[in-house]
Protein backbone atom coordinates (compact mmCIF):
# COMPACT_ATOMS: atom_id res chain seq x y z
CA UNK A 1 0.00 0.00 0.00
CA UNK A 2 1.23 3.50 -0.84
CA UNK A 3 2.53 5.77 1.90
CA UNK A 4 0.57 9.06 1.73
CA UNK A 5 2.43 12.33 1.36
CA UNK A 6 2.66 14.94 4.07
CA UNK A 7 2.23 12.49 6.93
CA UNK A 8 4.95 13.72 9.23
CA UNK A 9 5.45 12.29 12.72
CA UNK A 10 5.22 14.64 15.68
CA UNK A 11 3.57 17.39 13.62
CA UNK A 12 0.24 18.95 14.57
CA UNK A 13 -2.11 21.38 12.85
CA UNK A 14 -3.95 23.98 14.91
CA UNK A 15 -6.98 25.68 13.33
CA UNK A 16 -8.28 28.83 15.02
CA UNK A 17 -11.19 31.04 14.04
CA UNK A 18 -13.45 33.58 15.65
CA UNK A 19 -13.69 37.32 16.21
CA UNK A 20 -10.51 39.24 15.47
CA UNK A 21 -8.80 41.17 18.25
CA UNK A 22 -5.23 42.13 19.16
CA UNK A 23 -3.02 39.50 20.73
CA UNK A 24 -4.22 36.32 19.04
CA UNK A 25 -1.01 35.69 17.10
CA UNK A 26 1.13 36.36 20.16
CA UNK A 27 -0.99 34.08 22.33
CA UNK A 28 -0.94 31.19 19.87
CA UNK A 29 2.81 31.51 19.30
CA UNK A 30 3.44 31.69 23.03
CA UNK A 31 1.38 28.61 23.93
CA UNK A 32 3.02 26.52 21.20
CA UNK A 33 6.43 27.58 22.51
CA UNK A 34 5.34 26.87 26.07
CA UNK A 35 4.35 23.28 25.27
CA UNK A 36 7.67 22.68 23.48
CA UNK A 37 6.49 23.11 19.90
CA UNK A 38 8.27 24.72 16.95
CA UNK A 39 6.10 26.44 14.32
CA UNK A 40 6.88 25.29 10.77
CA UNK A 41 3.94 26.87 8.88
CA UNK A 42 1.69 29.81 9.76
CA UNK A 43 -1.22 31.29 7.79
CA UNK A 44 -3.81 33.82 8.88
CA UNK A 45 -6.58 35.98 7.45
CA UNK A 46 -8.88 38.65 8.88
CA UNK A 47 -11.75 40.19 6.93
CA UNK A 48 -11.68 43.23 9.22
CA UNK A 49 -8.99 44.01 11.83
CA UNK A 50 -11.59 45.74 14.02
CA UNK A 51 -13.74 42.90 15.25
CA UNK A 52 -13.96 41.03 11.95
CA UNK A 53 -13.77 37.31 11.35
CA UNK A 54 -10.32 35.85 11.99
CA UNK A 55 -8.86 32.58 10.67
CA UNK A 56 -5.54 30.92 11.41
CA UNK A 57 -3.77 27.69 10.48
CA UNK A 58 -0.56 26.74 12.29
CA UNK A 59 1.52 23.61 11.76
CA UNK A 60 4.09 22.89 14.44
CA UNK A 61 6.55 20.17 15.36
CA UNK A 62 6.42 18.79 18.86
CA UNK A 63 8.41 15.67 19.89
CA UNK A 64 6.17 12.95 21.37
CA UNK A 65 3.08 14.88 20.26
CA UNK A 66 0.69 11.91 20.30
CA UNK A 67 1.57 10.88 23.84
CA UNK A 68 1.47 14.42 25.23
CA UNK A 69 -1.56 15.55 23.25
CA UNK A 70 -3.96 15.81 26.24
CA UNK A 71 -1.59 18.21 28.01
CA UNK A 72 -1.04 20.25 24.83
CA UNK A 73 -4.79 20.54 24.19
CA UNK A 74 -5.36 21.59 27.79
CA UNK A 75 -2.79 24.37 27.48
CA UNK A 76 -4.20 25.60 24.17
CA UNK A 77 -7.75 25.57 25.51
CA UNK A 78 -6.77 27.49 28.63
CA UNK A 79 -4.86 30.09 26.60
CA UNK A 80 -7.50 30.66 23.93
CA UNK A 81 -10.40 30.79 26.37
CA UNK A 82 -9.64 34.46 26.97
CA UNK A 83 -10.20 35.18 23.26
CA UNK A 84 -13.49 33.26 22.83
CA UNK A 85 -12.14 31.44 19.76
CA UNK A 86 -13.08 28.12 18.23
CA UNK A 87 -10.15 25.80 17.63
CA UNK A 88 -9.24 22.26 16.64
CA UNK A 89 -6.01 20.28 16.77
CA UNK A 90 -5.12 17.39 14.47
CA UNK A 91 -2.24 14.93 14.36
CA UNK A 92 -0.60 15.33 10.95
CA UNK A 93 0.85 11.82 11.12
CA UNK A 94 -2.63 10.24 11.06
CA UNK A 95 -4.28 10.04 7.61
CA UNK A 96 -7.96 10.86 7.33
CA UNK A 97 -10.29 8.03 6.29
CA UNK A 98 -11.94 8.94 2.97
CA UNK A 99 -14.84 6.96 1.53
CA UNK A 100 -15.83 7.45 -2.11
CA UNK A 101 -19.36 7.29 -3.52
CA UNK A 102 -19.55 6.77 -7.27
CA UNK A 103 -21.90 5.91 -10.11
CA UNK A 104 -21.24 4.93 -13.75
CA UNK A 105 -18.84 7.75 -14.64
CA UNK A 106 -15.47 6.61 -13.32
CA UNK A 107 -12.99 9.34 -14.29
CA UNK A 108 -12.94 11.05 -10.88
CA UNK A 109 -13.12 7.75 -8.99
CA UNK A 110 -10.17 6.16 -10.77
CA UNK A 111 -8.15 9.37 -10.58
CA UNK A 112 -8.49 9.49 -6.80
CA UNK A 113 -7.59 5.81 -6.48
CA UNK A 114 -4.54 6.33 -8.72
CA UNK A 115 -3.35 9.36 -6.77
CA UNK A 116 -3.83 7.45 -3.53
CA UNK A 117 -1.80 4.51 -4.82
CA UNK A 118 1.01 6.90 -5.81
CA UNK A 119 1.03 8.32 -2.29
CA UNK A 120 -0.15 11.74 -3.47
CA UNK A 121 -3.11 11.99 -1.07
CA UNK A 122 -2.67 11.86 2.74
CA UNK A 123 -5.69 9.61 3.25
CA UNK A 124 -6.74 6.01 3.58
CA UNK A 125 -9.66 4.72 1.52
CA UNK A 126 -11.64 2.19 3.56
CA UNK A 127 -14.28 1.69 0.86
CA UNK A 128 -15.92 2.70 -2.39
CA UNK A 129 -19.72 2.56 -2.50
CA UNK A 130 -21.50 2.66 -5.85
CA UNK A 131 -25.02 2.28 -7.15
CA UNK A 132 -23.56 0.45 -10.19
CA UNK A 133 -21.14 -2.47 -10.46
CA UNK A 134 -19.27 -1.41 -13.62
CA UNK A 135 -16.21 -0.17 -11.69
CA UNK A 136 -16.08 -2.99 -9.12
CA UNK A 137 -13.13 -4.84 -10.66
CA UNK A 138 -11.17 -1.63 -11.22
CA UNK A 139 -11.68 -0.54 -7.61
CA UNK A 140 -10.66 -3.90 -6.20
CA UNK A 141 -7.54 -3.89 -8.37
CA UNK A 142 -6.37 -0.96 -6.22
CA UNK A 143 -6.86 -3.07 -3.09
CA UNK A 144 -9.89 -1.04 -1.99
CA UNK A 145 -13.13 -2.73 -0.83
CA UNK A 146 -16.10 -2.18 -3.15
CA UNK A 147 -19.72 -2.20 -2.03
CA UNK A 148 -22.75 -2.13 -4.32
CA UNK A 149 -25.84 -0.36 -3.02
CA UNK A 150 -28.42 -0.13 -5.83
CA UNK A 151 -30.42 3.06 -6.16
CA UNK A 152 -34.07 2.93 -5.21
CA UNK A 153 -36.52 3.96 -7.91
CA UNK A 154 -38.75 6.84 -6.89
CA UNK A 155 -38.42 9.84 -4.57
CA UNK A 156 -37.99 7.81 -1.37
CA UNK A 157 -34.26 6.99 -1.11
CA UNK A 158 -34.35 6.12 2.60
CA UNK A 159 -33.74 2.38 2.09
CA UNK A 160 -30.56 2.82 0.03
CA UNK A 161 -29.38 5.69 2.22
CA UNK A 162 -29.80 3.50 5.30
CA UNK A 163 -27.57 0.82 3.75
CA UNK A 164 -24.92 3.40 2.85
CA UNK A 165 -25.05 4.86 6.35
CA UNK A 166 -24.55 1.38 7.80
CA UNK A 167 -21.32 1.11 5.81
CA UNK A 168 -20.03 4.61 6.49
CA UNK A 169 -21.11 5.48 10.02
CA UNK A 170 -18.12 5.52 12.35
CA UNK A 171 -15.73 4.25 9.67
CA UNK A 172 -14.84 7.43 7.78
CA UNK A 173 -13.71 10.99 8.44
CA UNK A 174 -15.10 12.44 5.22
CA UNK A 175 -16.83 11.33 2.04
CA UNK A 176 -16.19 12.26 -1.58
CA UNK A 177 -18.89 12.14 -4.25
CA UNK A 178 -16.87 11.16 -7.33
CA UNK A 179 -19.63 11.92 -9.83
CA UNK A 180 -22.16 10.12 -7.64
CA UNK A 181 -25.38 10.81 -9.52
CA UNK A 182 -27.77 10.64 -6.59
CA UNK A 183 -29.10 13.43 -4.39
CA UNK A 184 -28.36 12.90 -0.71
CA UNK A 185 -31.14 13.90 1.65
CA UNK A 186 -30.59 16.41 4.49
CA UNK A 187 -31.49 13.61 6.91
CA UNK A 188 -28.71 11.43 5.48
CA UNK A 189 -26.17 14.23 5.83
CA UNK A 190 -27.20 14.93 9.40
CA UNK A 191 -26.95 11.29 10.42
CA UNK A 192 -23.64 10.81 8.62
CA UNK A 193 -22.07 13.68 10.57
CA UNK A 194 -18.86 14.09 8.53
CA UNK A 195 -17.94 16.48 5.70
CA UNK A 196 -19.02 15.48 2.19
CA UNK A 197 -17.22 16.88 -0.87
CA UNK A 198 -18.85 17.00 -4.31
CA UNK A 199 -17.64 17.72 -7.85
CA UNK A 200 -19.66 18.90 -10.83
CA UNK A 201 -19.35 20.92 -13.98
CA UNK A 202 -19.43 24.68 -13.51
CA UNK A 203 -22.32 25.37 -15.85
CA UNK A 204 -24.89 25.17 -13.04
CA UNK A 205 -27.56 26.46 -12.81
CA UNK A 206 -27.44 26.29 -16.62
CA UNK A 207 -27.50 22.95 -18.49
CA UNK A 208 -29.09 20.98 -15.68
CA UNK A 209 -29.55 17.24 -16.19
CA UNK A 210 -28.07 14.77 -18.64
CA UNK A 211 -25.50 15.62 -21.34
CA UNK A 212 -24.54 19.08 -20.07
CA UNK A 213 -21.56 19.32 -22.45
CA UNK A 214 -23.80 18.55 -25.44
CA UNK A 215 -26.09 21.36 -24.32
CA UNK A 216 -23.09 23.64 -23.82
CA UNK A 217 -21.88 22.89 -27.34
CA UNK A 218 -25.29 23.80 -28.72
CA UNK A 219 -25.10 27.15 -26.91
CA UNK A 220 -21.58 27.85 -28.15
CA UNK A 221 -19.90 28.24 -24.75
CA UNK A 222 -16.34 29.55 -24.65
CA UNK A 223 -15.40 28.34 -21.16
CA UNK A 224 -15.96 25.03 -19.42
CA UNK A 225 -14.96 24.21 -15.88
CA UNK A 226 -15.61 22.39 -12.64
CA UNK A 227 -16.55 23.23 -9.06
CA UNK A 228 -15.82 21.25 -5.92
CA UNK A 229 -17.79 22.14 -2.80
CA UNK A 230 -19.03 20.83 0.51
CA UNK A 231 -22.44 19.23 0.36
CA UNK A 232 -25.31 20.77 2.33
CA UNK A 233 -29.05 20.23 2.38
CA UNK A 234 -29.34 22.82 -0.41
CA UNK A 235 -28.50 21.11 -3.69
CA UNK A 236 -25.17 22.28 -5.18
CA UNK A 237 -25.11 25.40 -3.01
CA UNK A 238 -22.57 24.38 -0.36
CA UNK A 239 -19.33 26.25 0.41
CA UNK A 240 -16.98 26.16 -2.60
CA UNK A 241 -13.50 24.72 -2.07
CA UNK A 242 -11.97 24.93 -5.56
CA UNK A 243 -12.87 25.85 -9.15
CA UNK A 244 -11.09 25.94 -12.49
CA UNK A 245 -11.86 26.59 -16.15
CA UNK A 246 -10.44 25.91 -19.60
CA UNK A 247 -11.14 27.79 -22.81
CA UNK A 248 -12.88 26.06 -25.71
CA UNK A 249 -13.86 27.13 -29.21
CA UNK A 250 -16.54 26.56 -31.79
CA UNK A 251 -14.34 23.87 -33.33
CA UNK A 252 -14.50 21.61 -30.27
CA UNK A 253 -17.08 18.83 -30.55
CA UNK A 254 -19.42 17.83 -27.74
CA UNK A 255 -17.22 14.76 -27.20
CA UNK A 256 -14.11 16.94 -26.91
CA UNK A 257 -15.89 19.23 -24.44
CA UNK A 258 -16.83 16.17 -22.40
CA UNK A 259 -13.23 14.89 -22.42
CA UNK A 260 -11.77 18.23 -21.41
CA UNK A 261 -14.50 18.72 -18.84
CA UNK A 262 -13.68 15.36 -17.26
CA UNK A 263 -10.03 16.36 -17.09
CA UNK A 264 -10.70 19.61 -15.24
CA UNK A 265 -13.14 17.81 -12.93
CA UNK A 266 -10.38 15.38 -11.94
CA UNK A 267 -7.92 18.17 -11.22
CA UNK A 268 -10.35 20.31 -9.23
CA UNK A 269 -11.60 17.40 -7.14
CA UNK A 270 -8.12 16.10 -6.35
CA UNK A 271 -7.02 19.56 -5.18
CA UNK A 272 -10.11 19.95 -3.00
CA UNK A 273 -9.55 16.51 -1.46
CA UNK A 274 -5.87 17.23 -0.82
CA UNK A 275 -6.57 20.59 0.82
CA UNK A 276 -9.29 19.13 3.02
CA UNK A 277 -7.07 16.23 4.04
CA UNK A 278 -4.31 18.69 4.97
CA UNK A 279 -6.69 20.78 7.11
CA UNK A 280 -6.25 23.77 4.81
CA UNK A 281 -9.97 24.55 4.45
CA UNK A 282 -11.97 26.46 7.07
CA UNK A 283 -15.71 26.74 6.58
CA UNK A 284 -17.29 30.07 7.46
CA UNK A 285 -20.98 30.41 6.73
CA UNK A 286 -21.50 29.48 3.10
CA UNK A 287 -17.95 30.10 1.96
CA UNK A 288 -14.47 28.84 2.73
CA UNK A 289 -11.03 30.15 3.58
CA UNK A 290 -8.37 27.97 1.94
CA UNK A 291 -4.79 28.34 3.17
Tab-separated table of C-alpha atoms in Angstrom:
chain	number	residue	atom	x	y	z
A	1	UNK	CA	0.000	0.000	0.000
A	2	UNK	CA	1.232	3.500	-0.835
A	3	UNK	CA	2.533	5.774	1.899
A	4	UNK	CA	0.570	9.059	1.731
A	5	UNK	CA	2.434	12.330	1.359
A	6	UNK	CA	2.663	14.942	4.075
A	7	UNK	CA	2.233	12.486	6.927
A	8	UNK	CA	4.950	13.720	9.228
A	9	UNK	CA	5.446	12.290	12.718
A	10	UNK	CA	5.215	14.642	15.680
A	11	UNK	CA	3.568	17.388	13.620
A	12	UNK	CA	0.241	18.946	14.570
A	13	UNK	CA	-2.110	21.382	12.852
A	14	UNK	CA	-3.954	23.977	14.910
A	15	UNK	CA	-6.978	25.683	13.330
A	16	UNK	CA	-8.279	28.826	15.023
A	17	UNK	CA	-11.187	31.040	14.040
A	18	UNK	CA	-13.448	33.582	15.651
A	19	UNK	CA	-13.690	37.321	16.213
A	20	UNK	CA	-10.512	39.242	15.474
A	21	UNK	CA	-8.801	41.169	18.251
A	22	UNK	CA	-5.228	42.129	19.165
A	23	UNK	CA	-3.022	39.501	20.733
A	24	UNK	CA	-4.220	36.317	19.040
A	25	UNK	CA	-1.008	35.686	17.099
A	26	UNK	CA	1.135	36.364	20.162
A	27	UNK	CA	-0.993	34.081	22.331
A	28	UNK	CA	-0.936	31.190	19.874
A	29	UNK	CA	2.810	31.511	19.301
A	30	UNK	CA	3.438	31.689	23.031
A	31	UNK	CA	1.383	28.608	23.927
A	32	UNK	CA	3.017	26.524	21.196
A	33	UNK	CA	6.426	27.582	22.514
A	34	UNK	CA	5.339	26.871	26.074
A	35	UNK	CA	4.353	23.277	25.266
A	36	UNK	CA	7.667	22.676	23.482
A	37	UNK	CA	6.490	23.106	19.898
A	38	UNK	CA	8.266	24.716	16.949
A	39	UNK	CA	6.102	26.437	14.318
A	40	UNK	CA	6.879	25.291	10.765
A	41	UNK	CA	3.943	26.875	8.880
A	42	UNK	CA	1.694	29.810	9.764
A	43	UNK	CA	-1.224	31.293	7.793
A	44	UNK	CA	-3.811	33.820	8.880
A	45	UNK	CA	-6.582	35.978	7.447
A	46	UNK	CA	-8.883	38.648	8.877
A	47	UNK	CA	-11.747	40.185	6.930
A	48	UNK	CA	-11.682	43.232	9.216
A	49	UNK	CA	-8.992	44.015	11.827
A	50	UNK	CA	-11.588	45.736	14.018
A	51	UNK	CA	-13.741	42.898	15.249
A	52	UNK	CA	-13.960	41.032	11.949
A	53	UNK	CA	-13.773	37.307	11.348
A	54	UNK	CA	-10.325	35.853	11.991
A	55	UNK	CA	-8.861	32.580	10.674
A	56	UNK	CA	-5.536	30.921	11.410
A	57	UNK	CA	-3.766	27.688	10.478
A	58	UNK	CA	-0.565	26.744	12.286
A	59	UNK	CA	1.517	23.613	11.762
A	60	UNK	CA	4.085	22.886	14.445
A	61	UNK	CA	6.554	20.168	15.355
A	62	UNK	CA	6.424	18.792	18.859
A	63	UNK	CA	8.409	15.667	19.889
A	64	UNK	CA	6.168	12.946	21.374
A	65	UNK	CA	3.076	14.882	20.262
A	66	UNK	CA	0.691	11.906	20.302
A	67	UNK	CA	1.572	10.881	23.840
A	68	UNK	CA	1.474	14.416	25.227
A	69	UNK	CA	-1.564	15.555	23.250
A	70	UNK	CA	-3.964	15.811	26.238
A	71	UNK	CA	-1.586	18.205	28.008
A	72	UNK	CA	-1.040	20.246	24.827
A	73	UNK	CA	-4.785	20.536	24.190
A	74	UNK	CA	-5.358	21.592	27.787
A	75	UNK	CA	-2.789	24.373	27.482
A	76	UNK	CA	-4.201	25.600	24.170
A	77	UNK	CA	-7.746	25.568	25.508
A	78	UNK	CA	-6.774	27.488	28.633
A	79	UNK	CA	-4.857	30.089	26.601
A	80	UNK	CA	-7.495	30.663	23.930
A	81	UNK	CA	-10.397	30.791	26.371
A	82	UNK	CA	-9.635	34.460	26.966
A	83	UNK	CA	-10.204	35.180	23.259
A	84	UNK	CA	-13.486	33.261	22.832
A	85	UNK	CA	-12.135	31.439	19.758
A	86	UNK	CA	-13.085	28.124	18.233
A	87	UNK	CA	-10.149	25.802	17.628
A	88	UNK	CA	-9.242	22.261	16.642
A	89	UNK	CA	-6.006	20.280	16.775
A	90	UNK	CA	-5.124	17.386	14.473
A	91	UNK	CA	-2.244	14.929	14.364
A	92	UNK	CA	-0.603	15.328	10.950
A	93	UNK	CA	0.854	11.815	11.122
A	94	UNK	CA	-2.632	10.239	11.062
A	95	UNK	CA	-4.277	10.043	7.611
A	96	UNK	CA	-7.961	10.860	7.328
A	97	UNK	CA	-10.294	8.032	6.288
A	98	UNK	CA	-11.943	8.943	2.971
A	99	UNK	CA	-14.841	6.961	1.533
A	100	UNK	CA	-15.831	7.450	-2.106
A	101	UNK	CA	-19.363	7.294	-3.516
A	102	UNK	CA	-19.554	6.769	-7.273
A	103	UNK	CA	-21.902	5.910	-10.114
A	104	UNK	CA	-21.238	4.931	-13.752
A	105	UNK	CA	-18.837	7.754	-14.642
A	106	UNK	CA	-15.468	6.609	-13.319
A	107	UNK	CA	-12.991	9.342	-14.293
A	108	UNK	CA	-12.942	11.053	-10.879
A	109	UNK	CA	-13.123	7.753	-8.988
A	110	UNK	CA	-10.170	6.159	-10.769
A	111	UNK	CA	-8.145	9.368	-10.583
A	112	UNK	CA	-8.492	9.495	-6.797
A	113	UNK	CA	-7.587	5.807	-6.484
A	114	UNK	CA	-4.543	6.325	-8.723
A	115	UNK	CA	-3.353	9.360	-6.769
A	116	UNK	CA	-3.833	7.447	-3.533
A	117	UNK	CA	-1.797	4.510	-4.819
A	118	UNK	CA	1.006	6.897	-5.812
A	119	UNK	CA	1.027	8.323	-2.292
A	120	UNK	CA	-0.153	11.737	-3.465
A	121	UNK	CA	-3.106	11.992	-1.066
A	122	UNK	CA	-2.667	11.859	2.741
A	123	UNK	CA	-5.687	9.611	3.253
A	124	UNK	CA	-6.744	6.012	3.583
A	125	UNK	CA	-9.660	4.724	1.524
A	126	UNK	CA	-11.639	2.188	3.555
A	127	UNK	CA	-14.276	1.691	0.860
A	128	UNK	CA	-15.919	2.698	-2.390
A	129	UNK	CA	-19.716	2.559	-2.499
A	130	UNK	CA	-21.499	2.662	-5.848
A	131	UNK	CA	-25.016	2.284	-7.154
A	132	UNK	CA	-23.560	0.450	-10.193
A	133	UNK	CA	-21.141	-2.468	-10.464
A	134	UNK	CA	-19.272	-1.411	-13.620
A	135	UNK	CA	-16.212	-0.167	-11.689
A	136	UNK	CA	-16.082	-2.992	-9.116
A	137	UNK	CA	-13.127	-4.842	-10.657
A	138	UNK	CA	-11.168	-1.631	-11.219
A	139	UNK	CA	-11.678	-0.538	-7.614
A	140	UNK	CA	-10.658	-3.899	-6.201
A	141	UNK	CA	-7.535	-3.890	-8.368
A	142	UNK	CA	-6.374	-0.957	-6.218
A	143	UNK	CA	-6.863	-3.068	-3.093
A	144	UNK	CA	-9.895	-1.037	-1.987
A	145	UNK	CA	-13.131	-2.735	-0.826
A	146	UNK	CA	-16.096	-2.181	-3.150
A	147	UNK	CA	-19.724	-2.196	-2.030
A	148	UNK	CA	-22.746	-2.128	-4.324
A	149	UNK	CA	-25.844	-0.362	-3.019
A	150	UNK	CA	-28.425	-0.131	-5.829
A	151	UNK	CA	-30.416	3.058	-6.156
A	152	UNK	CA	-34.070	2.932	-5.213
A	153	UNK	CA	-36.520	3.963	-7.907
A	154	UNK	CA	-38.750	6.844	-6.892
A	155	UNK	CA	-38.423	9.836	-4.571
A	156	UNK	CA	-37.993	7.807	-1.366
A	157	UNK	CA	-34.264	6.991	-1.108
A	158	UNK	CA	-34.348	6.120	2.596
A	159	UNK	CA	-33.735	2.381	2.089
A	160	UNK	CA	-30.559	2.823	0.030
A	161	UNK	CA	-29.376	5.691	2.220
A	162	UNK	CA	-29.800	3.498	5.302
A	163	UNK	CA	-27.570	0.824	3.755
A	164	UNK	CA	-24.922	3.396	2.850
A	165	UNK	CA	-25.047	4.856	6.355
A	166	UNK	CA	-24.549	1.383	7.803
A	167	UNK	CA	-21.315	1.109	5.807
A	168	UNK	CA	-20.027	4.610	6.491
A	169	UNK	CA	-21.105	5.476	10.023
A	170	UNK	CA	-18.119	5.523	12.354
A	171	UNK	CA	-15.726	4.248	9.672
A	172	UNK	CA	-14.842	7.435	7.777
A	173	UNK	CA	-13.706	10.988	8.445
A	174	UNK	CA	-15.096	12.440	5.221
A	175	UNK	CA	-16.827	11.330	2.036
A	176	UNK	CA	-16.186	12.255	-1.585
A	177	UNK	CA	-18.894	12.135	-4.247
A	178	UNK	CA	-16.874	11.161	-7.329
A	179	UNK	CA	-19.625	11.924	-9.827
A	180	UNK	CA	-22.161	10.118	-7.640
A	181	UNK	CA	-25.375	10.810	-9.518
A	182	UNK	CA	-27.769	10.635	-6.587
A	183	UNK	CA	-29.103	13.435	-4.389
A	184	UNK	CA	-28.363	12.904	-0.705
A	185	UNK	CA	-31.141	13.901	1.654
A	186	UNK	CA	-30.589	16.407	4.488
A	187	UNK	CA	-31.486	13.606	6.909
A	188	UNK	CA	-28.711	11.429	5.484
A	189	UNK	CA	-26.172	14.228	5.825
A	190	UNK	CA	-27.201	14.933	9.401
A	191	UNK	CA	-26.953	11.285	10.418
A	192	UNK	CA	-23.635	10.807	8.616
A	193	UNK	CA	-22.075	13.676	10.569
A	194	UNK	CA	-18.858	14.090	8.532
A	195	UNK	CA	-17.942	16.479	5.701
A	196	UNK	CA	-19.018	15.482	2.188
A	197	UNK	CA	-17.216	16.877	-0.868
A	198	UNK	CA	-18.850	16.998	-4.305
A	199	UNK	CA	-17.638	17.721	-7.853
A	200	UNK	CA	-19.664	18.896	-10.828
A	201	UNK	CA	-19.352	20.922	-13.985
A	202	UNK	CA	-19.432	24.684	-13.512
A	203	UNK	CA	-22.325	25.372	-15.847
A	204	UNK	CA	-24.887	25.172	-13.039
A	205	UNK	CA	-27.559	26.458	-12.808
A	206	UNK	CA	-27.436	26.293	-16.619
A	207	UNK	CA	-27.497	22.954	-18.488
A	208	UNK	CA	-29.093	20.976	-15.684
A	209	UNK	CA	-29.550	17.236	-16.193
A	210	UNK	CA	-28.070	14.768	-18.641
A	211	UNK	CA	-25.499	15.616	-21.336
A	212	UNK	CA	-24.538	19.085	-20.068
A	213	UNK	CA	-21.557	19.318	-22.450
A	214	UNK	CA	-23.801	18.555	-25.441
A	215	UNK	CA	-26.094	21.361	-24.323
A	216	UNK	CA	-23.088	23.636	-23.815
A	217	UNK	CA	-21.884	22.886	-27.342
A	218	UNK	CA	-25.287	23.799	-28.716
A	219	UNK	CA	-25.102	27.146	-26.907
A	220	UNK	CA	-21.576	27.855	-28.147
A	221	UNK	CA	-19.902	28.243	-24.750
A	222	UNK	CA	-16.339	29.545	-24.651
A	223	UNK	CA	-15.399	28.340	-21.162
A	224	UNK	CA	-15.965	25.030	-19.423
A	225	UNK	CA	-14.959	24.206	-15.884
A	226	UNK	CA	-15.606	22.395	-12.643
A	227	UNK	CA	-16.549	23.233	-9.063
A	228	UNK	CA	-15.821	21.252	-5.917
A	229	UNK	CA	-17.790	22.143	-2.804
A	230	UNK	CA	-19.026	20.829	0.511
A	231	UNK	CA	-22.439	19.233	0.361
A	232	UNK	CA	-25.310	20.769	2.327
A	233	UNK	CA	-29.046	20.226	2.380
A	234	UNK	CA	-29.343	22.820	-0.407
A	235	UNK	CA	-28.503	21.113	-3.692
A	236	UNK	CA	-25.167	22.277	-5.180
A	237	UNK	CA	-25.114	25.395	-3.010
A	238	UNK	CA	-22.571	24.383	-0.359
A	239	UNK	CA	-19.327	26.251	0.410
A	240	UNK	CA	-16.979	26.160	-2.595
A	241	UNK	CA	-13.496	24.718	-2.072
A	242	UNK	CA	-11.972	24.929	-5.555
A	243	UNK	CA	-12.865	25.847	-9.152
A	244	UNK	CA	-11.095	25.942	-12.486
A	245	UNK	CA	-11.864	26.590	-16.148
A	246	UNK	CA	-10.435	25.908	-19.597
A	247	UNK	CA	-11.142	27.793	-22.811
A	248	UNK	CA	-12.876	26.059	-25.706
A	249	UNK	CA	-13.857	27.126	-29.213
A	250	UNK	CA	-16.541	26.561	-31.788
A	251	UNK	CA	-14.342	23.868	-33.334
A	252	UNK	CA	-14.503	21.607	-30.272
A	253	UNK	CA	-17.075	18.831	-30.553
A	254	UNK	CA	-19.417	17.834	-27.738
A	255	UNK	CA	-17.218	14.760	-27.203
A	256	UNK	CA	-14.113	16.944	-26.911
A	257	UNK	CA	-15.889	19.226	-24.436
A	258	UNK	CA	-16.832	16.170	-22.397
A	259	UNK	CA	-13.235	14.892	-22.422
A	260	UNK	CA	-11.765	18.233	-21.411
A	261	UNK	CA	-14.495	18.724	-18.839
A	262	UNK	CA	-13.680	15.365	-17.263
A	263	UNK	CA	-10.029	16.360	-17.089
A	264	UNK	CA	-10.700	19.610	-15.243
A	265	UNK	CA	-13.144	17.805	-12.926
A	266	UNK	CA	-10.377	15.377	-11.939
A	267	UNK	CA	-7.920	18.172	-11.219
A	268	UNK	CA	-10.354	20.310	-9.235
A	269	UNK	CA	-11.601	17.402	-7.138
A	270	UNK	CA	-8.122	16.101	-6.351
A	271	UNK	CA	-7.019	19.564	-5.176
A	272	UNK	CA	-10.115	19.946	-2.999
A	273	UNK	CA	-9.551	16.511	-1.455
A	274	UNK	CA	-5.872	17.227	-0.817
A	275	UNK	CA	-6.566	20.590	0.819
A	276	UNK	CA	-9.294	19.131	3.017
A	277	UNK	CA	-7.065	16.225	4.044
A	278	UNK	CA	-4.310	18.688	4.974
A	279	UNK	CA	-6.685	20.783	7.115
A	280	UNK	CA	-6.251	23.771	4.813
A	281	UNK	CA	-9.974	24.553	4.452
A	282	UNK	CA	-11.966	26.460	7.065
A	283	UNK	CA	-15.713	26.742	6.576
A	284	UNK	CA	-17.290	30.066	7.463
A	285	UNK	CA	-20.979	30.406	6.733
A	286	UNK	CA	-21.496	29.481	3.098
A	287	UNK	CA	-17.951	30.103	1.955
A	288	UNK	CA	-14.465	28.842	2.729
A	289	UNK	CA	-11.034	30.155	3.582
A	290	UNK	CA	-8.371	27.972	1.943
A	291	UNK	CA	-4.786	28.343	3.166
